[in-house]
Coordinates of C-alpha atoms in Angstrom, one line a residue:
Chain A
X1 CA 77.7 101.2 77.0
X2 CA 79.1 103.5 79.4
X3 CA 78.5 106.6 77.8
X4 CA 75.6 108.0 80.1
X5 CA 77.8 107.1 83.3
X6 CA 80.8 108.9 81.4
X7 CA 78.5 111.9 80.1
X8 CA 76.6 112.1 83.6
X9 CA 80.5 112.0 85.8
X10 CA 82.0 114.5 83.2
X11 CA 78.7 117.4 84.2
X12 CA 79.3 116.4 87.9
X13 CA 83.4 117.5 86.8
X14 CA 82.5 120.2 85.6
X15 CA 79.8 121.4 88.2
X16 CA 82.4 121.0 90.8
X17 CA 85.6 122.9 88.9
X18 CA 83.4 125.5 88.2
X19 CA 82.8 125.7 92.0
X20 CA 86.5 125.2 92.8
X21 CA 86.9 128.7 90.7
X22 CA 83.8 130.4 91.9
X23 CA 83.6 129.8 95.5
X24 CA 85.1 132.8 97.8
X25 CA 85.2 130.5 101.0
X26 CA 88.7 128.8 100.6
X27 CA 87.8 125.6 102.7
X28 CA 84.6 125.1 100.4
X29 CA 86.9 125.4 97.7
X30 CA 89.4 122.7 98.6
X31 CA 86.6 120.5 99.4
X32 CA 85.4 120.7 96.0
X33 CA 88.8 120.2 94.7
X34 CA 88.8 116.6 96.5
X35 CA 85.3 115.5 95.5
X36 CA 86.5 116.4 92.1
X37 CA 89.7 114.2 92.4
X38 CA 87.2 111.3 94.1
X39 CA 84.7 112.1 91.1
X40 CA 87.6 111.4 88.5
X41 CA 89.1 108.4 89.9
X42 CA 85.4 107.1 89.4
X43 CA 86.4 107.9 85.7
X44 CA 89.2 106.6 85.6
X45 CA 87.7 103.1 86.6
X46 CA 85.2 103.5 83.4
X47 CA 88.8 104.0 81.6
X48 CA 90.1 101.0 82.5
X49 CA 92.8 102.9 84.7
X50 CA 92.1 101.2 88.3
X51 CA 96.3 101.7 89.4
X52 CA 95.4 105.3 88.2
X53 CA 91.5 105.6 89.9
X54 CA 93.2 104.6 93.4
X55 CA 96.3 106.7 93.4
X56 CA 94.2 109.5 92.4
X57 CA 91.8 108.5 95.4
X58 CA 94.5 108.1 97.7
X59 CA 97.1 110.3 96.9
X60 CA 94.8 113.5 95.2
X61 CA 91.7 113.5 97.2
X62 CA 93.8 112.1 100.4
X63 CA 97.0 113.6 100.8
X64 CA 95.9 117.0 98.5
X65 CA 93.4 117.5 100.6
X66 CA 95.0 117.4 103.4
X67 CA 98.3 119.4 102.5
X68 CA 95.6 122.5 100.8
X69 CA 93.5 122.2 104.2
X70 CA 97.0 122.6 106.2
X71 CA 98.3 125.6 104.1
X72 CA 94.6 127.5 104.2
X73 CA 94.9 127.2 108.5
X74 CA 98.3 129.1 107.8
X75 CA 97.1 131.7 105.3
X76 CA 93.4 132.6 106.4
X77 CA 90.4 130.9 104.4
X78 CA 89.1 134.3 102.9
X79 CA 89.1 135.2 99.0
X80 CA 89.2 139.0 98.5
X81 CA 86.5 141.0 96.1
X82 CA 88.0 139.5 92.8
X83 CA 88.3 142.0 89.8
X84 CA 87.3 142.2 86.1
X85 CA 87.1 138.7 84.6
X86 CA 87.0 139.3 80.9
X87 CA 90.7 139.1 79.6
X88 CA 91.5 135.5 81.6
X89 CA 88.2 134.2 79.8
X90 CA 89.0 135.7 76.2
X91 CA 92.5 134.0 76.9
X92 CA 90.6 130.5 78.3
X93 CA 88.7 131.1 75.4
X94 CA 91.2 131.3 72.8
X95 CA 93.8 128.0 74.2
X96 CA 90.3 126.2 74.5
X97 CA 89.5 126.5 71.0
X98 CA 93.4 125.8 70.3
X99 CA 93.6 122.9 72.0
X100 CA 90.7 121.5 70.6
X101 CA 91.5 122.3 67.5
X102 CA 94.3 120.2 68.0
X103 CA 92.4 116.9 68.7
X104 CA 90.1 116.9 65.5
X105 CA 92.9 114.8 63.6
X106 CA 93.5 112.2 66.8
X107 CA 91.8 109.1 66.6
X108 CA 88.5 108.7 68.1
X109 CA 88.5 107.3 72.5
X110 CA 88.6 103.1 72.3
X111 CA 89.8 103.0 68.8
X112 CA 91.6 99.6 68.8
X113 CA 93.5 100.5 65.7
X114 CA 94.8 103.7 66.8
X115 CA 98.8 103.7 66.4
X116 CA 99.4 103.9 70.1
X117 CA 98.0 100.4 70.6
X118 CA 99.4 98.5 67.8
X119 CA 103.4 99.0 69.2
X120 CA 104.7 98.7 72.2
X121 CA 101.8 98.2 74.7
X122 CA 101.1 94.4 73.3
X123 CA 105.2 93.6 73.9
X124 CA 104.7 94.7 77.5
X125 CA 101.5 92.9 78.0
X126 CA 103.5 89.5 76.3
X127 CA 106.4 90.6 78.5
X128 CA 104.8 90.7 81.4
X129 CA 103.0 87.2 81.3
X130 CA 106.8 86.6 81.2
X131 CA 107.8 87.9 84.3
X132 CA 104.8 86.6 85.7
X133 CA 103.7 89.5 87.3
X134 CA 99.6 89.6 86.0
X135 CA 99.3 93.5 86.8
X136 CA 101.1 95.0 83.3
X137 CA 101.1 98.2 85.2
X138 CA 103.2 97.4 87.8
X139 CA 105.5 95.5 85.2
X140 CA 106.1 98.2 83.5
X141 CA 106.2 100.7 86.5
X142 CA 108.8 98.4 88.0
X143 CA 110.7 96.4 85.5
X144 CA 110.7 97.9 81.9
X145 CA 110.5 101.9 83.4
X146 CA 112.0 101.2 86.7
X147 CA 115.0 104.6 85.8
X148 CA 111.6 106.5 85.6
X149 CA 110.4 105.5 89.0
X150 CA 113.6 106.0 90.4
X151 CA 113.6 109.8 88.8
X152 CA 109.7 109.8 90.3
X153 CA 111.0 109.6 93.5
X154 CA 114.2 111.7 93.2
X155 CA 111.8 114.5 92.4
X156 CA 109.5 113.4 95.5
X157 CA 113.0 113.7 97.6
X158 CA 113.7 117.6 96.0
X159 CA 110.1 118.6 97.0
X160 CA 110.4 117.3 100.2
X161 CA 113.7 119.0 100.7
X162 CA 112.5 121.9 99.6
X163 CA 109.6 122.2 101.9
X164 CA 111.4 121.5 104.8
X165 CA 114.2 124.1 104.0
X166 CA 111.1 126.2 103.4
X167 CA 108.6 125.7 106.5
X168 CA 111.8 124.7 108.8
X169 CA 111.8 121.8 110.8
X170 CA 110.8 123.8 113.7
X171 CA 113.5 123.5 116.2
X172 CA 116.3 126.2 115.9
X173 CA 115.8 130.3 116.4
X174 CA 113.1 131.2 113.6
X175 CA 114.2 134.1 111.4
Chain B
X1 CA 79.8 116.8 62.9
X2 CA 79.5 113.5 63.5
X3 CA 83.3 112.6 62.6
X4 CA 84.2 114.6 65.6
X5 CA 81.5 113.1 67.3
X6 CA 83.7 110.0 69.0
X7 CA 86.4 112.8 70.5
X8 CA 84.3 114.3 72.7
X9 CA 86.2 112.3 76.1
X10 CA 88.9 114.6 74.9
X11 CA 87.3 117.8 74.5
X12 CA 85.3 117.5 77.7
X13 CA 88.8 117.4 79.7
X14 CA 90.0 120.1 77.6
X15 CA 87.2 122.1 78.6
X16 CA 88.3 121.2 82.5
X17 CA 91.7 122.0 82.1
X18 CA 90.3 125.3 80.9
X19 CA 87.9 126.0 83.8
X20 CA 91.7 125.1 86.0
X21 CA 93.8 127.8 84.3
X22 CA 91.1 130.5 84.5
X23 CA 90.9 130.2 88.5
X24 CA 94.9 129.9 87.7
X25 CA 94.7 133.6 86.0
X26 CA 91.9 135.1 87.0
X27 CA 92.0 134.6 90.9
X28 CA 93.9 136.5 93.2
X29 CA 94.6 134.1 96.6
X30 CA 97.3 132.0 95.8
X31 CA 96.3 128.9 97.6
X32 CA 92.9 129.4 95.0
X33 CA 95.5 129.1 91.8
X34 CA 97.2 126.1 93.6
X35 CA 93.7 124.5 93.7
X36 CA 93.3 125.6 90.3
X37 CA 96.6 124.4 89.2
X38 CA 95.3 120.7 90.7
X39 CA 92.0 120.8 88.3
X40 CA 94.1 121.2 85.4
X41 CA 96.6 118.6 86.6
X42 CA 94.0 116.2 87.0
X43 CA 92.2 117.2 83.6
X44 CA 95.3 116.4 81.8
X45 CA 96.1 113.0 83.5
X46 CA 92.6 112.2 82.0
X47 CA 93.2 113.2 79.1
X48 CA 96.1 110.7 78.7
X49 CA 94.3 107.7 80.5
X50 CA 91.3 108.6 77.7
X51 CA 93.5 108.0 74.8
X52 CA 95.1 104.4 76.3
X53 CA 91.2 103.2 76.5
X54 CA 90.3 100.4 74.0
X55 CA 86.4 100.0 73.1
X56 CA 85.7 96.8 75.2
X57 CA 88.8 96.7 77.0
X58 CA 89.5 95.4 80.3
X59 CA 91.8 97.2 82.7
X60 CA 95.5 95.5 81.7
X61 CA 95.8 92.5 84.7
X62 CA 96.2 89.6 83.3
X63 CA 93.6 86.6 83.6
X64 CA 96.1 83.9 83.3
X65 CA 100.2 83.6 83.1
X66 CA 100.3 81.2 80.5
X67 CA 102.9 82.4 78.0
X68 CA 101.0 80.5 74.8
X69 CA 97.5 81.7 76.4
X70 CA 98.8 85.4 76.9
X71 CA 99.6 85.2 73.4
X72 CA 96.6 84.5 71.7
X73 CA 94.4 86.3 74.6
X74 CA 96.4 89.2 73.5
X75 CA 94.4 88.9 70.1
X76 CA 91.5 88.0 71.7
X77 CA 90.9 89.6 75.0
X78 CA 91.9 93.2 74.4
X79 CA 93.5 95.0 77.2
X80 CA 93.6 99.0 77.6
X81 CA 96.8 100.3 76.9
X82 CA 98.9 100.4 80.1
X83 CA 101.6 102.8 78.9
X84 CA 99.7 106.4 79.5
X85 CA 98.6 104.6 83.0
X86 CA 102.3 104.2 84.0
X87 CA 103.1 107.8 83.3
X88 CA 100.2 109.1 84.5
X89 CA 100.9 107.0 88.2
X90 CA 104.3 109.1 88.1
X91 CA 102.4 112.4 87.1
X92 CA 99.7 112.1 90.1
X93 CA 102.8 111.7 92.5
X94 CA 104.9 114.5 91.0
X95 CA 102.0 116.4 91.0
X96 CA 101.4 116.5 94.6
X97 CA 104.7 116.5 95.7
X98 CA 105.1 119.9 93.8
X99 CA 101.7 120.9 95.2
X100 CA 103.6 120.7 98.6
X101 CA 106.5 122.5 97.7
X102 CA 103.8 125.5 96.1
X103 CA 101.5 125.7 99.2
X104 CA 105.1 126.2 101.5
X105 CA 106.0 128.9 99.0
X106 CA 102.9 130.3 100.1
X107 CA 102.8 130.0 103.6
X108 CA 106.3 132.0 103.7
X109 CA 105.1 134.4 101.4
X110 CA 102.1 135.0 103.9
X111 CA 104.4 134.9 107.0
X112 CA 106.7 137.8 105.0
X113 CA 104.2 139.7 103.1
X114 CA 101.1 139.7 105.6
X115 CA 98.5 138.6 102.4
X116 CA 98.8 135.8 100.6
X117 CA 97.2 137.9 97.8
X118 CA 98.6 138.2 94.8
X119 CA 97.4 141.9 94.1
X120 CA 98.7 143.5 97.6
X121 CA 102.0 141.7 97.2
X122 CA 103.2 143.3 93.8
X123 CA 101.5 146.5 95.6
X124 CA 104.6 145.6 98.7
X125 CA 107.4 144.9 96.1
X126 CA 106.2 148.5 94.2
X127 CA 106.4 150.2 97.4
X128 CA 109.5 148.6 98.9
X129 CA 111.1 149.5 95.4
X130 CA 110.2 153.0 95.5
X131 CA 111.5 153.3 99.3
X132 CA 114.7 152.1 98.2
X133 CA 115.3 154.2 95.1
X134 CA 114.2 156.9 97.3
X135 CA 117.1 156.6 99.2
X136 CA 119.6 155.8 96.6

């Protein structure tokens, strides 16, 4: 089984977002934030996600990286002396417990009877052998949810408007 | 106990997600919450991915196009549910492209304010709102 693997890459998670909150030195910081994207797309493999593992590879530990690296050259790397801690953690504390509270009815990870399986998700693997594309992913991605894509990349198109009208292109007089 | 026992995939992302928002609250550099704000993104996209796993599963590609054979591999192979990894694709890319658009918020905010932290700039807005009520 892959429960050790799963157990032993959840404690490496964790070991690095605790990092990612501890750490003063901003580079160190966003470093840890990619190693933990690269440590979950590893999970995501054991999950049977692979389209997910290497977007999250690519894209989150990638491209992320990259933009957080950019924005720390602009904005110094330093943390400041942080302040009393115990209010965020009683609050942490409290929408953990929520939230968890929340899963004891769900059905347990890999049950093949859970409700989610049984509709839906076998018509789109049926469909797909239909279309003859053998990825289901990208069958659904592309034929069955294709308005969804489309809005994906609407949004992508607003961001990257909004950055530009933000940052500037950097021709014209500057403000 | 040992009901809860096969949930614990899901708690140990909710226990991520909660180590994101506290860096989100609790720090005072915006480009930290950002980073924060990415742990808890990616906490909750594995979250979904854990609940579309299938004890045994294979990832959902298809060994053979065969309409009759997809049919009754369907019952026999079982494929992980590819739903939550469709929408999860979408939320990775969403995600960063609002990363972007965040980090330039803070860049300006820098270039305007001097700090990019959060403490010292509600300290500027209280003193730039005194200054002008002081001259009202």
């Amino acid at each position: 089984m892959d429960v050790p693997v799963e157990a032993f890459l959840f404690l490496l998670l964790l070991v690095t977002a605790v990092q990612v909150a501890r750490l003063r030195d901003l580079y160190a910081a966003s470093m840890m934030t990619a190693i933990f994207s690269l440590l979950s797309a590893g999970l995501f493999v054991l999950m049977d996600a692979v389209d997910v593992a290497f977007t999250e590879a690519a894209v989150g530990a990638g491209v992320a990286t990259v933009l957080s690296l950019g924005a720390l050259s602009l904005t110094g790397s330093r943390e400041a002396k942080k302040r009393g801690q115990i209010f965020p953690f009683v609050v942490v504390t409290l929408t953990g417990a929520a939230l968890i509270y929340g899963t004891l009815d769900m059905p347990h990870y890999g049950d093949a009877n859970a409700v989610i399986h049984r509709h839906l998700a076998p018509d789109f693997i049926r469909g797909s052998a239909e279309l003859e594309i053998p990825n289901v992913v990208t069958t659904v991605l592309a034929s069955y949810r294709g308005y969804d894509t489309f809005g994906e990349s609407f949004v992508v198109f607003t961001a990257v408007l909004g950055v530009i009208l933000m940052l500037g292109t950097g021709k014209g007089a500057k403000p | 106990m040992s009901a809860y026992l096969g949930l614990w995939h899901y708690h140990a992302c909710i226990v991520l997600m909660m180590v994101g928002l506290f860096a989100v609250i609790s720090r005072q550099h915006l480009v930290k919450k950002i980073l924060g704000l990415t742990i808890t993104q990616v906490s909750v996209i594995m979250f979904f991915v854990a609940m579309g796993k299938v004890r045994d599963g294979t990832a959902p590609i298809l060994a053979t196009m065969e309409a009759e054979a997809v049919a009754t591999a369907a019952r026999d192979v079982d494929y992980s549910n590819p739903i939550p990894h469709v929408l999860m694709l979408t939320a990775i890319v969403v995600g960063v492209a609002t990363n972007a658009l965040g980090l330039s918020f803070v860049v300006r905010i820098k270039a305007s304010y001097g700090s990019a932290e959060e403490d010292e700039i509600l300290a500027a807005d209280h003193e730039t709102s005194k200054r002008e009520s002081a001259a009202l």
